[in-house]
PDB file of C-alpha atoms and ligand atoms in Angstrom:
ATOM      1  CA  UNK A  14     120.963  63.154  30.392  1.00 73.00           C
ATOM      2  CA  UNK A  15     118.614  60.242  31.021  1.00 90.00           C
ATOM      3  CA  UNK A  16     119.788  58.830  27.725  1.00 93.00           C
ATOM      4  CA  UNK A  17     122.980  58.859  28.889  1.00 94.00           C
ATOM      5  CA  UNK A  18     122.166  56.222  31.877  1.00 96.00           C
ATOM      6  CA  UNK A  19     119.605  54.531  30.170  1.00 97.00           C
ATOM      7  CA  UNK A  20     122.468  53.519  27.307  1.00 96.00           C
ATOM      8  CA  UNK A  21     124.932  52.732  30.487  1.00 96.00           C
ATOM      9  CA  UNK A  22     122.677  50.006  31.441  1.00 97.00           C
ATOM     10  CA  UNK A  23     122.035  49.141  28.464  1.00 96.00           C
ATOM     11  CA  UNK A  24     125.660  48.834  27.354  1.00 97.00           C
ATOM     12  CA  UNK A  25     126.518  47.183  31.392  1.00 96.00           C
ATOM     13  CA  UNK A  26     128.436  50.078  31.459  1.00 94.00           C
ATOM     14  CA  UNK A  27     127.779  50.243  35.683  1.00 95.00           C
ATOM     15  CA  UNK A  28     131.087  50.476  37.031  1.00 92.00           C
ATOM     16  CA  UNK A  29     130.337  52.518  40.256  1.00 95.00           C
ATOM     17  CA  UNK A  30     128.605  49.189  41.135  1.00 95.00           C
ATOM     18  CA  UNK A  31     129.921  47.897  44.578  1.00 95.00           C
ATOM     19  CA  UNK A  32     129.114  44.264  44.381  1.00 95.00           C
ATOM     20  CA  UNK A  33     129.509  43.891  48.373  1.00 96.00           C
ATOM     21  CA  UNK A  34     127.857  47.372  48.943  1.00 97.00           C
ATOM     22  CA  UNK A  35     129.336  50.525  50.785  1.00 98.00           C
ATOM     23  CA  UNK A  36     132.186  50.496  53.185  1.00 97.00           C
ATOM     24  CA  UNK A  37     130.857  53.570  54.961  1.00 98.00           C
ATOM     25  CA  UNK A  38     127.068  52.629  54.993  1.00 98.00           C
ATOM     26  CA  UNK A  39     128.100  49.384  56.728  1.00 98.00           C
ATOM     27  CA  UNK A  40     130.655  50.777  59.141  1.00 98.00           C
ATOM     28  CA  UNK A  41     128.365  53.943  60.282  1.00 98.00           C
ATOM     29  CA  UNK A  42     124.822  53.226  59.404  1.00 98.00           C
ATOM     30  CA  UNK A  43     122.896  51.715  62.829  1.00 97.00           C
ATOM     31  CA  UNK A  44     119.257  53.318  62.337  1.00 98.00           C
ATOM     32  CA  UNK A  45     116.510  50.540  62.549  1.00 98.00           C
ATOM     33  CA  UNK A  46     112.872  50.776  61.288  1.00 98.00           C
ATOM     34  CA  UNK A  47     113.055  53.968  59.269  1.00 98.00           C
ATOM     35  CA  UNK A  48     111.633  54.714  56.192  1.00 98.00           C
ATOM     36  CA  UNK A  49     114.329  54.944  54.162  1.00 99.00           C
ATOM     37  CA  UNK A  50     114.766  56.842  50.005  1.00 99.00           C
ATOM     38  CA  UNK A  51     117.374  55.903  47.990  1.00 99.00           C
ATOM     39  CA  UNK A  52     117.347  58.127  45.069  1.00 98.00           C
ATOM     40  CA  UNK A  53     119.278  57.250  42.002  1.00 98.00           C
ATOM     41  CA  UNK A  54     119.519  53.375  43.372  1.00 98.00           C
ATOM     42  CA  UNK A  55     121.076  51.605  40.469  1.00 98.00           C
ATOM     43  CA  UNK A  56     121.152  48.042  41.835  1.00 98.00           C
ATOM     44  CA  UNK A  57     123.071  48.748  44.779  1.00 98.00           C
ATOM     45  CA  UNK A  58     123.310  46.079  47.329  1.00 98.00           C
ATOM     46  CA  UNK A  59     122.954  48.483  50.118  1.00 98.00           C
ATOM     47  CA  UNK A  60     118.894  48.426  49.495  1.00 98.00           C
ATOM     48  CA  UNK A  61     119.136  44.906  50.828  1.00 98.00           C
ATOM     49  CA  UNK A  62     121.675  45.651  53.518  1.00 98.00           C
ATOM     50  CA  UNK A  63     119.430  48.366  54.937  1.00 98.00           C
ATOM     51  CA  UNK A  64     116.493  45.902  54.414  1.00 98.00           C
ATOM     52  CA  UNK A  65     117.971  43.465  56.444  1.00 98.00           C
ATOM     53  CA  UNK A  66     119.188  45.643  59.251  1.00 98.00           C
ATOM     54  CA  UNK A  67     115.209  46.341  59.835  1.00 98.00           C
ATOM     55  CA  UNK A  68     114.162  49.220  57.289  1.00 98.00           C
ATOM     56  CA  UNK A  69     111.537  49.956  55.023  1.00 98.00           C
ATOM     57  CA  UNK A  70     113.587  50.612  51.542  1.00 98.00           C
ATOM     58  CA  UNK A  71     112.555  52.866  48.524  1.00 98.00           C
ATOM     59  CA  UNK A  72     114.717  52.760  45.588  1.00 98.00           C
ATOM     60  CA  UNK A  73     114.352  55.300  42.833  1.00 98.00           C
ATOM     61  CA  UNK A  74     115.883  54.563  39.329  1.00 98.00           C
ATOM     62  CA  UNK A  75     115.515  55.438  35.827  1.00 98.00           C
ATOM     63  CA  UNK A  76     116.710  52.111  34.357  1.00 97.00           C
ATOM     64  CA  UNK A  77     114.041  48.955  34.658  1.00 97.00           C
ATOM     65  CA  UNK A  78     116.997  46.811  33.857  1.00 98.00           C
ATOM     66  CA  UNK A  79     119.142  48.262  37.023  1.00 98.00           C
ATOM     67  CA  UNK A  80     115.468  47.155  38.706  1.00 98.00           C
ATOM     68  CA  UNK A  81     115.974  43.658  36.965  1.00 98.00           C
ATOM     69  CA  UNK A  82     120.006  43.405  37.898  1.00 98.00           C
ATOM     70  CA  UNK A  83     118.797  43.733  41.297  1.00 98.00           C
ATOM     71  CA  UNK A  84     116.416  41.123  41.690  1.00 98.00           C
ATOM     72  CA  UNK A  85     118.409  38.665  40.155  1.00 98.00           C
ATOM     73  CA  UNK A  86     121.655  39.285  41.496  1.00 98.00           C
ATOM     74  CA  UNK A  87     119.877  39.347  45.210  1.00 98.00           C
ATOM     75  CA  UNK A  88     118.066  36.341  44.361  1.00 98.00           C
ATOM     76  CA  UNK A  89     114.828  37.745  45.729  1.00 98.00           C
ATOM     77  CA  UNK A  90     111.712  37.028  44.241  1.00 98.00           C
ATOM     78  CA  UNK A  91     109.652  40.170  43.367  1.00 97.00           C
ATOM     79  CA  UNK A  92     105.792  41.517  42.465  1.00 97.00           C
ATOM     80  CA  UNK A  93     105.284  43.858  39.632  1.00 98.00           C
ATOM     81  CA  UNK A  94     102.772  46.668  39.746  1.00 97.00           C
ATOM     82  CA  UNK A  95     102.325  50.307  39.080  1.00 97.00           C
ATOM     83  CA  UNK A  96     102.075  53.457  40.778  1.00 94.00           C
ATOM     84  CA  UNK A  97     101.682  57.513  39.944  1.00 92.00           C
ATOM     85  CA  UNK A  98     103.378  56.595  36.638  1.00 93.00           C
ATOM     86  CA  UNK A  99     106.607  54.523  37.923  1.00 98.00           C
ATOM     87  CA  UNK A 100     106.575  50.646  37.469  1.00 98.00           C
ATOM     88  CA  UNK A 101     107.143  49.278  40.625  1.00 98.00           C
ATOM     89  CA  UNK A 102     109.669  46.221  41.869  1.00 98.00           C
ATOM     90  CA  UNK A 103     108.935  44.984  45.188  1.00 98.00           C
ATOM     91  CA  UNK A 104     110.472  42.208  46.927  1.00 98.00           C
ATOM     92  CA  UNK A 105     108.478  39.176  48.690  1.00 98.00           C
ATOM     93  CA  UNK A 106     110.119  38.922  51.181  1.00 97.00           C
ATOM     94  CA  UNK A 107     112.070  41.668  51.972  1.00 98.00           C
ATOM     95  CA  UNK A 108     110.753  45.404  52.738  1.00 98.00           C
ATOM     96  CA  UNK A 109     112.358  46.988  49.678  1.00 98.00           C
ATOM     97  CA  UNK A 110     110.581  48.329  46.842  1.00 98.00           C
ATOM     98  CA  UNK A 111     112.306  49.782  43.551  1.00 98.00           C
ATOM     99  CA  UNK A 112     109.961  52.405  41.304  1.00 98.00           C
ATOM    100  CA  UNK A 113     111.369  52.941  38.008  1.00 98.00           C
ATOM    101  CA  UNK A 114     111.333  56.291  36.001  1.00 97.00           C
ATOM    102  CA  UNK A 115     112.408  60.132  36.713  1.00 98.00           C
ATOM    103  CA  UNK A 116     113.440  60.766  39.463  1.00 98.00           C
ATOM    104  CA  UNK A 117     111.989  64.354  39.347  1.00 98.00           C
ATOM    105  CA  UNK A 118     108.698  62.818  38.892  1.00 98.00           C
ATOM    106  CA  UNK A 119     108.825  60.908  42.151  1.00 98.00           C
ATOM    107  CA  UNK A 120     106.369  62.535  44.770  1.00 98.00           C
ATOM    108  CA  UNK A 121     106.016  60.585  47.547  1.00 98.00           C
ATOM    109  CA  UNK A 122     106.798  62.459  51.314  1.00 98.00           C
ATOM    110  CA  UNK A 123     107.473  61.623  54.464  1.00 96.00           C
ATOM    111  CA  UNK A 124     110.457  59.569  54.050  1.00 98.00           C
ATOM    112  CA  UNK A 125     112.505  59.731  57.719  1.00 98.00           C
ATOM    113  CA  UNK A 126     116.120  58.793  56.600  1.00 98.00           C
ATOM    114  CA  UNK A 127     117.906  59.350  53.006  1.00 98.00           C
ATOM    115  CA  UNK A 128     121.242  57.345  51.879  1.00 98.00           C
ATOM    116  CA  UNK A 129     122.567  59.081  48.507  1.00 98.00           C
ATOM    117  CA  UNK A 130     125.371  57.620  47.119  1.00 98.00           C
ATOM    118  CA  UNK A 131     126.292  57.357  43.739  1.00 98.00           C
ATOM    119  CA  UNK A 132     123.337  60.016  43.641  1.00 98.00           C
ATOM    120  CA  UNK A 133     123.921  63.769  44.017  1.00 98.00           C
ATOM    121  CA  UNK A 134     128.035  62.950  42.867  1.00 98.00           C
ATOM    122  CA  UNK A 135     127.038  62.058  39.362  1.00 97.00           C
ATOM    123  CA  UNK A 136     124.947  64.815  38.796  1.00 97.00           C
ATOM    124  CA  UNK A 137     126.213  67.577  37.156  1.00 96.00           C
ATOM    125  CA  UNK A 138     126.587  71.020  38.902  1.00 97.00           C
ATOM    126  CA  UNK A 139     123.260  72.515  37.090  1.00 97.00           C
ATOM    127  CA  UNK A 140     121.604  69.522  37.890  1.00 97.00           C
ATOM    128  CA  UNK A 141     122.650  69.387  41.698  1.00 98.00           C
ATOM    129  CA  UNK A 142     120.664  71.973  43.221  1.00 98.00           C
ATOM    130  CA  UNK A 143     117.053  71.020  41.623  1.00 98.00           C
ATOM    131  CA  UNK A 144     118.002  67.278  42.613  1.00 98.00           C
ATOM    132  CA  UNK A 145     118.922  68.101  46.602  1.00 98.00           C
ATOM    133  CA  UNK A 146     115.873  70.503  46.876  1.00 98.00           C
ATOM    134  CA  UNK A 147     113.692  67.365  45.394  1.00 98.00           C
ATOM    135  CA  UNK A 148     115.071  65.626  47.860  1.00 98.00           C
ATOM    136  CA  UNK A 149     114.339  67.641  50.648  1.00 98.00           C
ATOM    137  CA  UNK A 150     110.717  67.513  49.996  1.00 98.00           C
ATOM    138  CA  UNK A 151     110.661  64.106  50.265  1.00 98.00           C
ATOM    139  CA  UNK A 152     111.652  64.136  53.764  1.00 98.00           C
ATOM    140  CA  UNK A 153     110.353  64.458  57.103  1.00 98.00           C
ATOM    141  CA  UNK A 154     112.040  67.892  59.106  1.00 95.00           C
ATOM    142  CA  UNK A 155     114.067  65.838  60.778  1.00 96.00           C
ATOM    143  CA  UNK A 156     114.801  63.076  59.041  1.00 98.00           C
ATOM    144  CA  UNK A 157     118.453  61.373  59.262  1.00 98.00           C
ATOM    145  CA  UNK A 158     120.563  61.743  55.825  1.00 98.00           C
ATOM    146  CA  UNK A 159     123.588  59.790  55.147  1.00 98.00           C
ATOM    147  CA  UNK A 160     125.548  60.780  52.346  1.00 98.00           C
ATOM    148  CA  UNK A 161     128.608  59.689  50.525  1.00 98.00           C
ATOM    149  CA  UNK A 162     130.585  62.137  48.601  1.00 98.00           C
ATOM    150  CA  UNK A 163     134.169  61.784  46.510  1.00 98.00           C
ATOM    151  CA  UNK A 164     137.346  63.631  46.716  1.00 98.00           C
ATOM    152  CA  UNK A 165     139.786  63.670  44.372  1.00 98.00           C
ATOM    153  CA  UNK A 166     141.966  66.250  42.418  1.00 97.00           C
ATOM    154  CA  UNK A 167     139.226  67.221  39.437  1.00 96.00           C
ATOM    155  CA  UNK A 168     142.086  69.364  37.726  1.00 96.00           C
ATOM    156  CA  UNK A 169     143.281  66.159  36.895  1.00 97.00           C
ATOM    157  CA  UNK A 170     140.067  64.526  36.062  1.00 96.00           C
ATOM    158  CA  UNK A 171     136.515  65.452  35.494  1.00 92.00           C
ATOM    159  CA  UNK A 172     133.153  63.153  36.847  1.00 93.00           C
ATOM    160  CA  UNK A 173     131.087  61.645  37.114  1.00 95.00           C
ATOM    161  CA  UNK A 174     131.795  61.329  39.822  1.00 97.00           C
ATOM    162  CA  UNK A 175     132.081  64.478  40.142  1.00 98.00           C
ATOM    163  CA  UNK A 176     133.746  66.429  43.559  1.00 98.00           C
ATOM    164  CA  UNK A 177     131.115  68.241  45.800  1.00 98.00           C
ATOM    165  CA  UNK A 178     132.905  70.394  48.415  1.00 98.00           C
ATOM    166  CA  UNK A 179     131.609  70.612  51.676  1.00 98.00           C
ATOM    167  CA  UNK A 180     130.448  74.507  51.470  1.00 98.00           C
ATOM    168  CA  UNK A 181     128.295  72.759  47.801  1.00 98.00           C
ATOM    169  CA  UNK A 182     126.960  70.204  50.309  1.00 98.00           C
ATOM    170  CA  UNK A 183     125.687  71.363  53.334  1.00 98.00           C
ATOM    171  CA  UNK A 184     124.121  74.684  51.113  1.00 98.00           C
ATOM    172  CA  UNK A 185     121.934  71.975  49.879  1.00 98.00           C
ATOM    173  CA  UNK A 186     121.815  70.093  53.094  1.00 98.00           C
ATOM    174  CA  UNK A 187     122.796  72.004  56.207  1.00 97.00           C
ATOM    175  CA  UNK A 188     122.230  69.800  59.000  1.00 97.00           C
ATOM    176  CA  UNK A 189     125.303  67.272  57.243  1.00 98.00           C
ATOM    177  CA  UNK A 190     128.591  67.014  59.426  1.00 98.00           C
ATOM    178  CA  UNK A 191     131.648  64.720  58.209  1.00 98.00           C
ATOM    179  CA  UNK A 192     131.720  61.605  59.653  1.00 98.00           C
ATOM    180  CA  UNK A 193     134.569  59.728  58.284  1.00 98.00           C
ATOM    181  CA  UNK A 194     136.691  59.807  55.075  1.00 98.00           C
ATOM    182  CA  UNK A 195     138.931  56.904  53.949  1.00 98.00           C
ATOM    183  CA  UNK A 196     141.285  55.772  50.966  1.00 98.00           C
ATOM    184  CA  UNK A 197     139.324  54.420  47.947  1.00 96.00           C
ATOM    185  CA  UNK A 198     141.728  54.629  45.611  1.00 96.00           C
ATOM    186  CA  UNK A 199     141.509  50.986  44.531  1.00 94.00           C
ATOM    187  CA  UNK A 200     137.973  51.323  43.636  1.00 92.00           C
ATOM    188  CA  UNK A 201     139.069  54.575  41.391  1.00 93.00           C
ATOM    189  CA  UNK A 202     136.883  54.371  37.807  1.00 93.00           C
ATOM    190  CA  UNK A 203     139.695  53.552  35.052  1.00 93.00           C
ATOM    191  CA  UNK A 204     138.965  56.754  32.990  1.00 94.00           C
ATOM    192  CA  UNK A 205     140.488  58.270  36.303  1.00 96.00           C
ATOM    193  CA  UNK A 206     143.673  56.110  36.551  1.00 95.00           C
ATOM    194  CA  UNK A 207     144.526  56.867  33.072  1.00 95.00           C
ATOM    195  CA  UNK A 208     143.809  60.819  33.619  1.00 96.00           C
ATOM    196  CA  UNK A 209     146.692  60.420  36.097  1.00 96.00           C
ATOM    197  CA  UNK A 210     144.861  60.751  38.698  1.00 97.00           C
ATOM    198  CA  UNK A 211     146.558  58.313  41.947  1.00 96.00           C
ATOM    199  CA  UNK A 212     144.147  59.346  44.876  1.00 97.00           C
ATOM    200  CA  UNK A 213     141.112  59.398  45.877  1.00 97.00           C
ATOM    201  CA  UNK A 214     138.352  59.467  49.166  1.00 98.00           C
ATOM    202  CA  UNK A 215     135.366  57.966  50.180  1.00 98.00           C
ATOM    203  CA  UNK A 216     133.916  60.897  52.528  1.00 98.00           C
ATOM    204  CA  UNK A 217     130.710  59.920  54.625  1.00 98.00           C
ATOM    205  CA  UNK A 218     128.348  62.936  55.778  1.00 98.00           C
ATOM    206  CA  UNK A 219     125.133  62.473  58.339  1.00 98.00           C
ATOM    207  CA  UNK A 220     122.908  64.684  60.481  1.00 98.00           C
ATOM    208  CA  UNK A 221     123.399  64.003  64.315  1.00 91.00           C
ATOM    209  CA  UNK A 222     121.309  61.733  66.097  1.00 79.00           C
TER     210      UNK A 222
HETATM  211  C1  SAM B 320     126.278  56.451  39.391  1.00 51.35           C
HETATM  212  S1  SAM B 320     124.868  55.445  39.376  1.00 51.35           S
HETATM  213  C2  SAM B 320     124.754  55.040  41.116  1.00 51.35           C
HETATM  214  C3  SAM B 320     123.762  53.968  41.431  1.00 51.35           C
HETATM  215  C4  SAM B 320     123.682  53.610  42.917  1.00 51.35           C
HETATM  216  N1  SAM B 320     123.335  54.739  43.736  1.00 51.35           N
HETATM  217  C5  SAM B 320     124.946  52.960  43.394  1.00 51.35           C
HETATM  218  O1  SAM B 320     125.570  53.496  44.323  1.00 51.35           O
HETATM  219  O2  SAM B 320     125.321  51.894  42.870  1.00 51.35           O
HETATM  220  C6  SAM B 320     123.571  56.640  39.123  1.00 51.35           C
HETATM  221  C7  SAM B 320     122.219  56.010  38.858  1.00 51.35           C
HETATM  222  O3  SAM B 320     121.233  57.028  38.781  1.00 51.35           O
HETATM  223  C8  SAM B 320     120.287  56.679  37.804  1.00 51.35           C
HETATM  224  N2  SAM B 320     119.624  57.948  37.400  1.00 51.35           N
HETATM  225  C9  SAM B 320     120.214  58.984  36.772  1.00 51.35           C
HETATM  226  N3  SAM B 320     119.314  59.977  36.590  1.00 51.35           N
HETATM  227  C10 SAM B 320     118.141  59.556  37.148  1.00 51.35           C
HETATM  228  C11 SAM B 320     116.844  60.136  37.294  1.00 51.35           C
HETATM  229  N4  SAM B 320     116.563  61.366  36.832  1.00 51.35           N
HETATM  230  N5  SAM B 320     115.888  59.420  37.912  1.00 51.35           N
HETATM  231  C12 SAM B 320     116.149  58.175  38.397  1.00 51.35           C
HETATM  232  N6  SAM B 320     117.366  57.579  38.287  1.00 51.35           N
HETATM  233  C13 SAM B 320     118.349  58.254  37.661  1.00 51.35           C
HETATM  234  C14 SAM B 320     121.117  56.010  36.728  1.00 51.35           C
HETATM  235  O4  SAM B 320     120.358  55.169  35.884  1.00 51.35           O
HETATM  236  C15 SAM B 320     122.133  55.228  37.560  1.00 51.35           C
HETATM  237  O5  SAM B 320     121.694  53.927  37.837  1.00 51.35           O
END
């Protein structure tokens, strides 16, 4: 499996990639000075988004060149440096830090908010519930989640990413409620198009404030 992503990135095969970041996360997200964990970051441009809106940012990726992409791409200048066995990427000048390696190695706690997407949707189904309990032990009790899920017809075509139903979701994460859910069909990977499939959602999940 980690092959898998490491050879994406390798090959700049990254198209879940939103170069101007998440629709939902910028309509919906509003929490300031949180701690936030990104699991799964790639190089999203949302780490620097939530940066800039006033949070503390971990990233957690398995690919130091998705760590690279970042940098560069953001045009941030960064410090290297290590820590519990991850190689760590942290910005200068803004509060966002990247540590590369397994995931399910990553031990830090405390975290008080969690955005996740592009994260539990392409994981596979036996893969789902280790990575959500991981998760939750990374979090404060009541710590704010914001989540972005897919929905699409998977009898037509098969993820990553893959469909997780809301009964999959909140049995992970219970406190979730849907927020919003809007057409992303344009954004649709091409593997998906040529499937046949012609639809498919953006859905947005948080815990009440
Ligand atoms: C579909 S991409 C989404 C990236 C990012 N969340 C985004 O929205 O652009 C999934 C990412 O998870 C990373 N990944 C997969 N398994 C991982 C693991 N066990 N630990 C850390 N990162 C992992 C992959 O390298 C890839 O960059």
């Amino acid at each position: 499996m980690s092959e898998h992503w490491l050879e994406r990135w390798r090959g700049g095969r990254t198209g879940w990639h939103e170069a101007a970041g998440n629709r939902g996360l910028k309509q919906h997200w509003r929490a300031q000075g949180r701690n936030v964990l990104v699991p799964l970051c790639g190089k999203a441009r949302d780490l620097r988004w939530l940066a800039e809106l006033g949070n503390r940012v971990t990233g957690v990726e398995l690919s130091p060149l998705a760590a690279e992409a970042f940098f560069a791409e953001q045009k941030l200048a960064l410090r290297r440096g290590t820590r519990q066995g991850f190689e760590v990427y942290e910005s200068v000048e803004l509060p966002i830090r990247i540590l590369c390696g397994d995931y399910f190695a990553f031990t830090e706690t405390g975290f008080d908010a969690h955005y996740d997407r592009g994260a539990l949707v392409a994981l596979p189904p036996e893969l789902r519930p280790r990575y959500a309990r991981h998760t939750l032990g990374r979090l404060a009790a009541d710590a704010l989640q914001f989540v972005v899920t897919v929905a699409y017809d998977d009898a037509i075509a098969e993820g990553p990413p893959f469909v997780v139903r809301e009964a999959e979701l909140t049995s992970y994460w219970p406190r979730l409620v849907a927020l919003d859910a809007y057409d992303d069909s344009d954004d649709m990977p091409p593997k998906f198009r040529d499937a046949g499939l012609t639809a498919l959602e953006e859905r947005i999940w948080t815990t009440p404030s």
